[in-house]
């Protein structure tokens, strides 16, 4: 019995030490951000209205304005790094930046690798086609012989496989690339968010959204698993900015309306 108690005591000490070390390391992440005076953020500047380069050559969009506000509240410089969608998570895991700021859904696979903030809003996933397409609802795309596109490495591909299993999946490097493929008739339709599709419809005047929402997904920012304090900070920040409606105003401007087009396109 004494040996068992001794073993349990040693195990408890080891566990406490491990947790303490992890928390200390996590706090060091915030310390390093403040000490270097920089918040490093990884984005995909290829998708209106989340993050893109506007008519003046400036990076902008919903995610960009959110992290600009975050950096201002920390009183540090914002350093933005651009990656293709598939490169975002590997770059974050390699410590290339502190926060991954994109329209990313915290799926079970992703949360096994990363820490996500609480959702900053929810998006409706929809399908879109050419205006002269015979289809009216997204369910009609679930047919053998039809090609449906989505962004590679994203939840849109999973959505096609889960909800349109009879269609053939076509993967693209970005949302605009899939929209262009629909516009020129290379594929029969594509999957994206309602906000993105509204933006694509202005860039390609021959596109239209099909009836019905396929899924509703939470969107959140991410950091590495050991950055516990940074995750808590993002959660608290989102809570505060939701309470004072500043976050709601950004989402309304960039996502639920097309007001941003007049200013940035």
Tab-separated table of C-alpha atoms in Angstrom:
chain	number	residue	atom	x	y	z
A	1	UNK	CA	0.000	0.000	0.000
A	2	UNK	CA	2.821	2.394	0.894
A	3	UNK	CA	4.455	1.678	-2.453
A	4	UNK	CA	1.157	2.386	-4.248
A	5	UNK	CA	0.709	5.682	-2.392
A	6	UNK	CA	4.284	6.620	-3.186
A	7	UNK	CA	3.774	5.826	-6.877
A	8	UNK	CA	0.581	7.862	-6.985
A	9	UNK	CA	2.302	10.789	-5.302
A	10	UNK	CA	5.147	10.696	-7.833
A	11	UNK	CA	2.649	10.550	-10.699
A	12	UNK	CA	0.718	13.503	-9.271
A	13	UNK	CA	3.868	15.583	-8.918
A	14	UNK	CA	4.838	14.728	-12.489
A	15	UNK	CA	1.381	15.718	-13.766
A	16	UNK	CA	1.402	19.026	-11.891
A	17	UNK	CA	4.896	19.757	-13.189
A	18	UNK	CA	3.856	18.997	-16.766
A	19	UNK	CA	0.753	21.204	-16.546
A	20	UNK	CA	2.746	24.001	-14.915
A	21	UNK	CA	5.393	23.817	-17.630
A	22	UNK	CA	2.732	23.858	-20.351
A	23	UNK	CA	0.994	26.898	-18.859
A	24	UNK	CA	4.323	28.683	-18.423
A	25	UNK	CA	5.191	27.988	-22.055
A	26	UNK	CA	1.767	29.217	-23.167
A	27	UNK	CA	2.217	32.431	-21.190
A	28	UNK	CA	5.585	32.871	-22.854
A	29	UNK	CA	3.824	33.064	-26.233
A	30	UNK	CA	1.912	36.160	-25.152
A	31	UNK	CA	5.071	37.501	-23.547
A	32	UNK	CA	6.945	37.094	-26.814
A	33	UNK	CA	4.205	38.888	-28.763
A	34	UNK	CA	4.350	41.820	-26.375
A	35	UNK	CA	8.146	41.840	-26.140
A	36	UNK	CA	8.760	41.834	-29.878
A	37	UNK	CA	5.882	44.280	-30.395
A	38	UNK	CA	4.410	42.204	-33.219
A	39	UNK	CA	1.367	40.007	-33.715
A	40	UNK	CA	2.134	37.607	-36.588
A	41	UNK	CA	-0.935	36.482	-38.500
A	42	UNK	CA	-1.280	34.001	-41.349
A	43	UNK	CA	-4.005	34.649	-43.936
A	44	UNK	CA	-5.110	33.551	-47.380
A	45	UNK	CA	-5.376	36.792	-49.337
A	46	UNK	CA	-7.285	35.179	-52.191
A	47	UNK	CA	-10.898	35.261	-51.114
A	48	UNK	CA	-13.294	38.192	-50.958
A	49	UNK	CA	-14.687	39.300	-48.604
A	50	UNK	CA	-12.593	37.583	-45.902
A	51	UNK	CA	-9.127	38.668	-47.013
A	52	UNK	CA	-8.023	40.107	-50.333
A	53	UNK	CA	-6.091	42.927	-52.007
A	54	UNK	CA	-8.376	45.829	-52.899
A	55	UNK	CA	-8.333	48.331	-55.757
A	56	UNK	CA	-5.704	50.421	-53.935
A	57	UNK	CA	-3.356	47.473	-53.485
A	58	UNK	CA	-4.074	47.180	-49.756
A	59	UNK	CA	-4.870	43.976	-47.873
A	60	UNK	CA	-8.371	44.155	-46.476
A	61	UNK	CA	-11.435	42.084	-45.654
A	62	UNK	CA	-13.260	40.769	-42.602
A	63	UNK	CA	-10.359	38.722	-41.220
A	64	UNK	CA	-7.868	41.516	-41.902
A	65	UNK	CA	-9.912	44.134	-40.060
A	66	UNK	CA	-10.446	41.788	-37.112
A	67	UNK	CA	-6.720	41.143	-36.632
A	68	UNK	CA	-6.004	44.851	-37.136
A	69	UNK	CA	-8.285	45.546	-34.183
A	70	UNK	CA	-6.628	42.769	-32.180
A	71	UNK	CA	-3.149	44.188	-32.778
A	72	UNK	CA	-4.322	47.695	-31.901
A	73	UNK	CA	-5.807	46.464	-28.615
A	74	UNK	CA	-2.496	44.743	-27.789
A	75	UNK	CA	-0.636	47.918	-28.829
A	76	UNK	CA	1.611	45.919	-31.170
A	77	UNK	CA	2.400	45.965	-34.890
A	78	UNK	CA	0.428	43.640	-37.150
A	79	UNK	CA	2.579	41.433	-39.395
A	80	UNK	CA	0.556	39.601	-42.066
A	81	UNK	CA	1.840	36.565	-43.964
A	82	UNK	CA	0.118	35.160	-47.059
A	83	UNK	CA	-0.306	31.447	-47.772
A	84	UNK	CA	-2.399	29.241	-50.017
A	85	UNK	CA	-5.239	27.565	-48.144
A	86	UNK	CA	-3.470	24.203	-47.870
A	87	UNK	CA	-0.338	25.882	-46.534
A	88	UNK	CA	-1.982	27.696	-43.628
A	89	UNK	CA	-2.089	24.892	-41.051
A	90	UNK	CA	1.422	23.523	-41.826
A	91	UNK	CA	2.840	27.056	-41.515
A	92	UNK	CA	1.083	27.600	-38.175
A	93	UNK	CA	2.364	24.274	-36.850
A	94	UNK	CA	5.866	25.306	-37.964
A	95	UNK	CA	5.557	28.491	-35.833
A	96	UNK	CA	5.672	30.832	-38.837
A	97	UNK	CA	2.968	32.985	-37.230
A	98	UNK	CA	0.903	33.249	-34.039
A	99	UNK	CA	-2.701	33.284	-35.293
A	100	UNK	CA	-4.329	31.704	-38.333
A	101	UNK	CA	-7.019	34.178	-39.436
A	102	UNK	CA	-9.267	32.744	-42.137
A	103	UNK	CA	-12.827	31.572	-42.699
A	104	UNK	CA	-11.909	28.206	-41.191
A	105	UNK	CA	-14.289	25.765	-39.534
A	106	UNK	CA	-12.973	24.035	-36.358
A	107	UNK	CA	-13.568	20.480	-37.559
A	108	UNK	CA	-12.694	17.462	-35.362
A	109	UNK	CA	-9.617	16.824	-37.529
A	110	UNK	CA	-8.378	20.400	-37.215
A	111	UNK	CA	-9.070	20.682	-33.482
A	112	UNK	CA	-6.951	17.576	-32.973
A	113	UNK	CA	-3.991	19.659	-34.183
A	114	UNK	CA	-4.870	23.231	-33.202
A	115	UNK	CA	-6.567	25.401	-30.586
A	116	UNK	CA	-9.478	27.394	-31.990
A	117	UNK	CA	-11.039	30.529	-30.585
A	118	UNK	CA	-14.748	30.650	-29.934
A	119	UNK	CA	-16.600	31.279	-33.244
A	120	UNK	CA	-16.703	34.891	-34.366
A	121	UNK	CA	-19.712	34.169	-36.582
A	122	UNK	CA	-21.509	31.407	-38.486
A	123	UNK	CA	-21.692	30.948	-42.237
A	124	UNK	CA	-24.245	29.248	-44.469
A	125	UNK	CA	-22.793	26.816	-47.000
A	126	UNK	CA	-24.526	26.975	-50.386
A	127	UNK	CA	-24.121	25.844	-53.984
A	128	UNK	CA	-23.900	28.018	-57.085
A	129	UNK	CA	-24.098	27.504	-60.841
A	130	UNK	CA	-24.203	29.477	-64.099
A	131	UNK	CA	-27.329	31.561	-64.576
A	132	UNK	CA	-28.412	29.457	-67.554
A	133	UNK	CA	-28.058	26.203	-65.588
A	134	UNK	CA	-31.265	24.118	-65.387
A	135	UNK	CA	-30.824	23.452	-61.650
A	136	UNK	CA	-32.829	25.281	-58.995
A	137	UNK	CA	-31.827	23.598	-55.709
A	138	UNK	CA	-28.504	22.323	-54.402
A	139	UNK	CA	-29.925	18.795	-54.124
A	140	UNK	CA	-30.133	18.607	-57.915
A	141	UNK	CA	-26.337	18.626	-58.113
A	142	UNK	CA	-26.296	15.217	-56.468
A	143	UNK	CA	-26.241	13.326	-59.749
A	144	UNK	CA	-23.821	11.046	-61.545
A	145	UNK	CA	-21.951	12.808	-64.334
A	146	UNK	CA	-22.016	16.245	-62.673
A	147	UNK	CA	-18.774	17.919	-61.569
A	148	UNK	CA	-18.937	20.033	-58.403
A	149	UNK	CA	-16.011	22.120	-57.161
A	150	UNK	CA	-14.684	23.345	-53.840
A	151	UNK	CA	-11.492	24.627	-52.239
A	152	UNK	CA	-8.954	21.845	-51.687
A	153	UNK	CA	-8.247	21.023	-48.065
A	154	UNK	CA	-11.418	22.795	-46.921
A	155	UNK	CA	-14.783	21.763	-45.517
A	156	UNK	CA	-16.472	22.446	-48.854
A	157	UNK	CA	-14.878	19.284	-50.241
A	158	UNK	CA	-16.223	17.332	-47.268
A	159	UNK	CA	-19.646	18.886	-47.839
A	160	UNK	CA	-19.670	17.713	-51.461
A	161	UNK	CA	-18.688	14.189	-50.444
A	162	UNK	CA	-21.259	14.039	-47.630
A	163	UNK	CA	-24.235	15.737	-49.272
A	164	UNK	CA	-23.592	15.258	-53.011
A	165	UNK	CA	-22.036	11.767	-53.037
A	166	UNK	CA	-23.121	10.963	-56.596
A	167	UNK	CA	-21.349	14.005	-58.069
A	168	UNK	CA	-17.671	14.074	-58.991
A	169	UNK	CA	-15.542	16.282	-56.728
A	170	UNK	CA	-13.266	18.847	-58.367
A	171	UNK	CA	-10.729	20.595	-56.107
A	172	UNK	CA	-9.389	24.129	-56.611
A	173	UNK	CA	-6.670	26.176	-54.922
A	174	UNK	CA	-9.066	29.012	-54.050
A	175	UNK	CA	-12.714	30.030	-54.084
A	176	UNK	CA	-12.319	32.482	-56.989
A	177	UNK	CA	-10.695	29.693	-59.037
A	178	UNK	CA	-13.744	27.463	-58.490
A	179	UNK	CA	-16.062	30.369	-59.374
A	180	UNK	CA	-14.172	30.968	-62.606
A	181	UNK	CA	-14.452	27.265	-63.466
A	182	UNK	CA	-18.234	27.460	-63.037
A	183	UNK	CA	-18.403	30.696	-65.017
A	184	UNK	CA	-16.640	29.238	-68.078
A	185	UNK	CA	-18.492	25.926	-67.853
A	186	UNK	CA	-15.589	23.696	-66.823
A	187	UNK	CA	-17.687	22.350	-63.939
A	188	UNK	CA	-21.432	22.196	-63.329
A	189	UNK	CA	-21.461	23.904	-59.961
A	190	UNK	CA	-19.470	24.637	-56.825
A	191	UNK	CA	-19.838	24.878	-53.051
A	192	UNK	CA	-18.904	27.906	-50.947
A	193	UNK	CA	-20.302	30.228	-48.287
A	194	UNK	CA	-23.242	32.524	-49.008
A	195	UNK	CA	-21.007	35.559	-48.455
A	196	UNK	CA	-18.386	34.336	-50.885
A	197	UNK	CA	-20.966	33.467	-53.523
A	198	UNK	CA	-22.455	36.953	-53.306
A	199	UNK	CA	-18.972	38.318	-53.998
A	200	UNK	CA	-18.366	35.888	-56.878
A	201	UNK	CA	-21.649	36.944	-58.482
A	202	UNK	CA	-20.329	40.484	-58.827
A	203	UNK	CA	-16.991	39.384	-60.266
A	204	UNK	CA	-18.641	36.902	-62.664
A	205	UNK	CA	-21.982	38.237	-63.820
A	206	UNK	CA	-23.217	34.869	-65.063
A	207	UNK	CA	-23.399	33.091	-61.700
A	208	UNK	CA	-26.329	32.504	-59.347
A	209	UNK	CA	-26.907	30.815	-56.002
A	210	UNK	CA	-29.058	27.692	-55.802
A	211	UNK	CA	-31.960	27.485	-53.361
A	212	UNK	CA	-31.369	26.144	-49.865
A	213	UNK	CA	-28.552	26.098	-47.308
A	214	UNK	CA	-26.546	22.878	-47.193
A	215	UNK	CA	-24.893	23.381	-43.795
A	216	UNK	CA	-24.283	26.082	-41.201
A	217	UNK	CA	-20.703	26.236	-39.982
A	218	UNK	CA	-18.959	28.138	-37.165
A	219	UNK	CA	-15.879	30.105	-38.197
A	220	UNK	CA	-12.976	30.718	-35.829
A	221	UNK	CA	-9.316	31.721	-35.666
A	222	UNK	CA	-6.667	29.204	-34.641
A	223	UNK	CA	-3.332	28.960	-32.870
A	224	UNK	CA	-0.990	26.119	-31.871
A	225	UNK	CA	-2.008	23.663	-29.155
A	226	UNK	CA	0.521	25.006	-26.648
A	227	UNK	CA	-0.680	28.620	-26.985
A	228	UNK	CA	-3.318	28.298	-24.272
A	229	UNK	CA	-3.139	31.880	-23.041
A	230	UNK	CA	-3.417	33.240	-26.588
A	231	UNK	CA	-6.526	31.106	-27.171
A	232	UNK	CA	-8.093	32.459	-23.956
A	233	UNK	CA	-7.154	35.988	-25.018
A	234	UNK	CA	-8.886	35.552	-28.399
A	235	UNK	CA	-12.002	34.159	-26.693
A	236	UNK	CA	-12.143	37.099	-24.317
A	237	UNK	CA	-11.545	39.572	-27.151
A	238	UNK	CA	-14.384	38.093	-29.230
A	239	UNK	CA	-16.676	38.239	-26.185
A	240	UNK	CA	-15.877	41.918	-25.610
A	241	UNK	CA	-16.223	42.923	-29.250
A	242	UNK	CA	-19.502	41.037	-29.528
A	243	UNK	CA	-20.826	42.826	-26.445
A	244	UNK	CA	-19.980	46.296	-27.792
A	245	UNK	CA	-21.274	45.287	-31.270
A	246	UNK	CA	-18.016	46.202	-33.032
A	247	UNK	CA	-17.628	42.628	-34.261
A	248	UNK	CA	-21.268	42.505	-35.388
A	249	UNK	CA	-20.752	45.717	-37.343
A	250	UNK	CA	-17.731	44.238	-39.132
A	251	UNK	CA	-19.623	41.051	-40.003
A	252	UNK	CA	-22.566	43.104	-41.277
A	253	UNK	CA	-20.320	45.266	-43.462
A	254	UNK	CA	-18.165	42.486	-44.883
A	255	UNK	CA	-20.388	39.402	-44.842
A	256	UNK	CA	-24.123	40.023	-44.713
A	257	UNK	CA	-24.116	43.006	-47.085
A	258	UNK	CA	-22.256	44.135	-50.177
A	259	UNK	CA	-21.419	47.590	-48.783
A	260	UNK	CA	-17.694	46.840	-48.954
A	261	UNK	CA	-17.716	46.646	-52.753
A	262	UNK	CA	-18.232	50.385	-53.164
A	263	UNK	CA	-15.192	51.127	-50.997
A	264	UNK	CA	-12.779	48.415	-52.134
A	265	UNK	CA	-13.533	47.231	-55.687
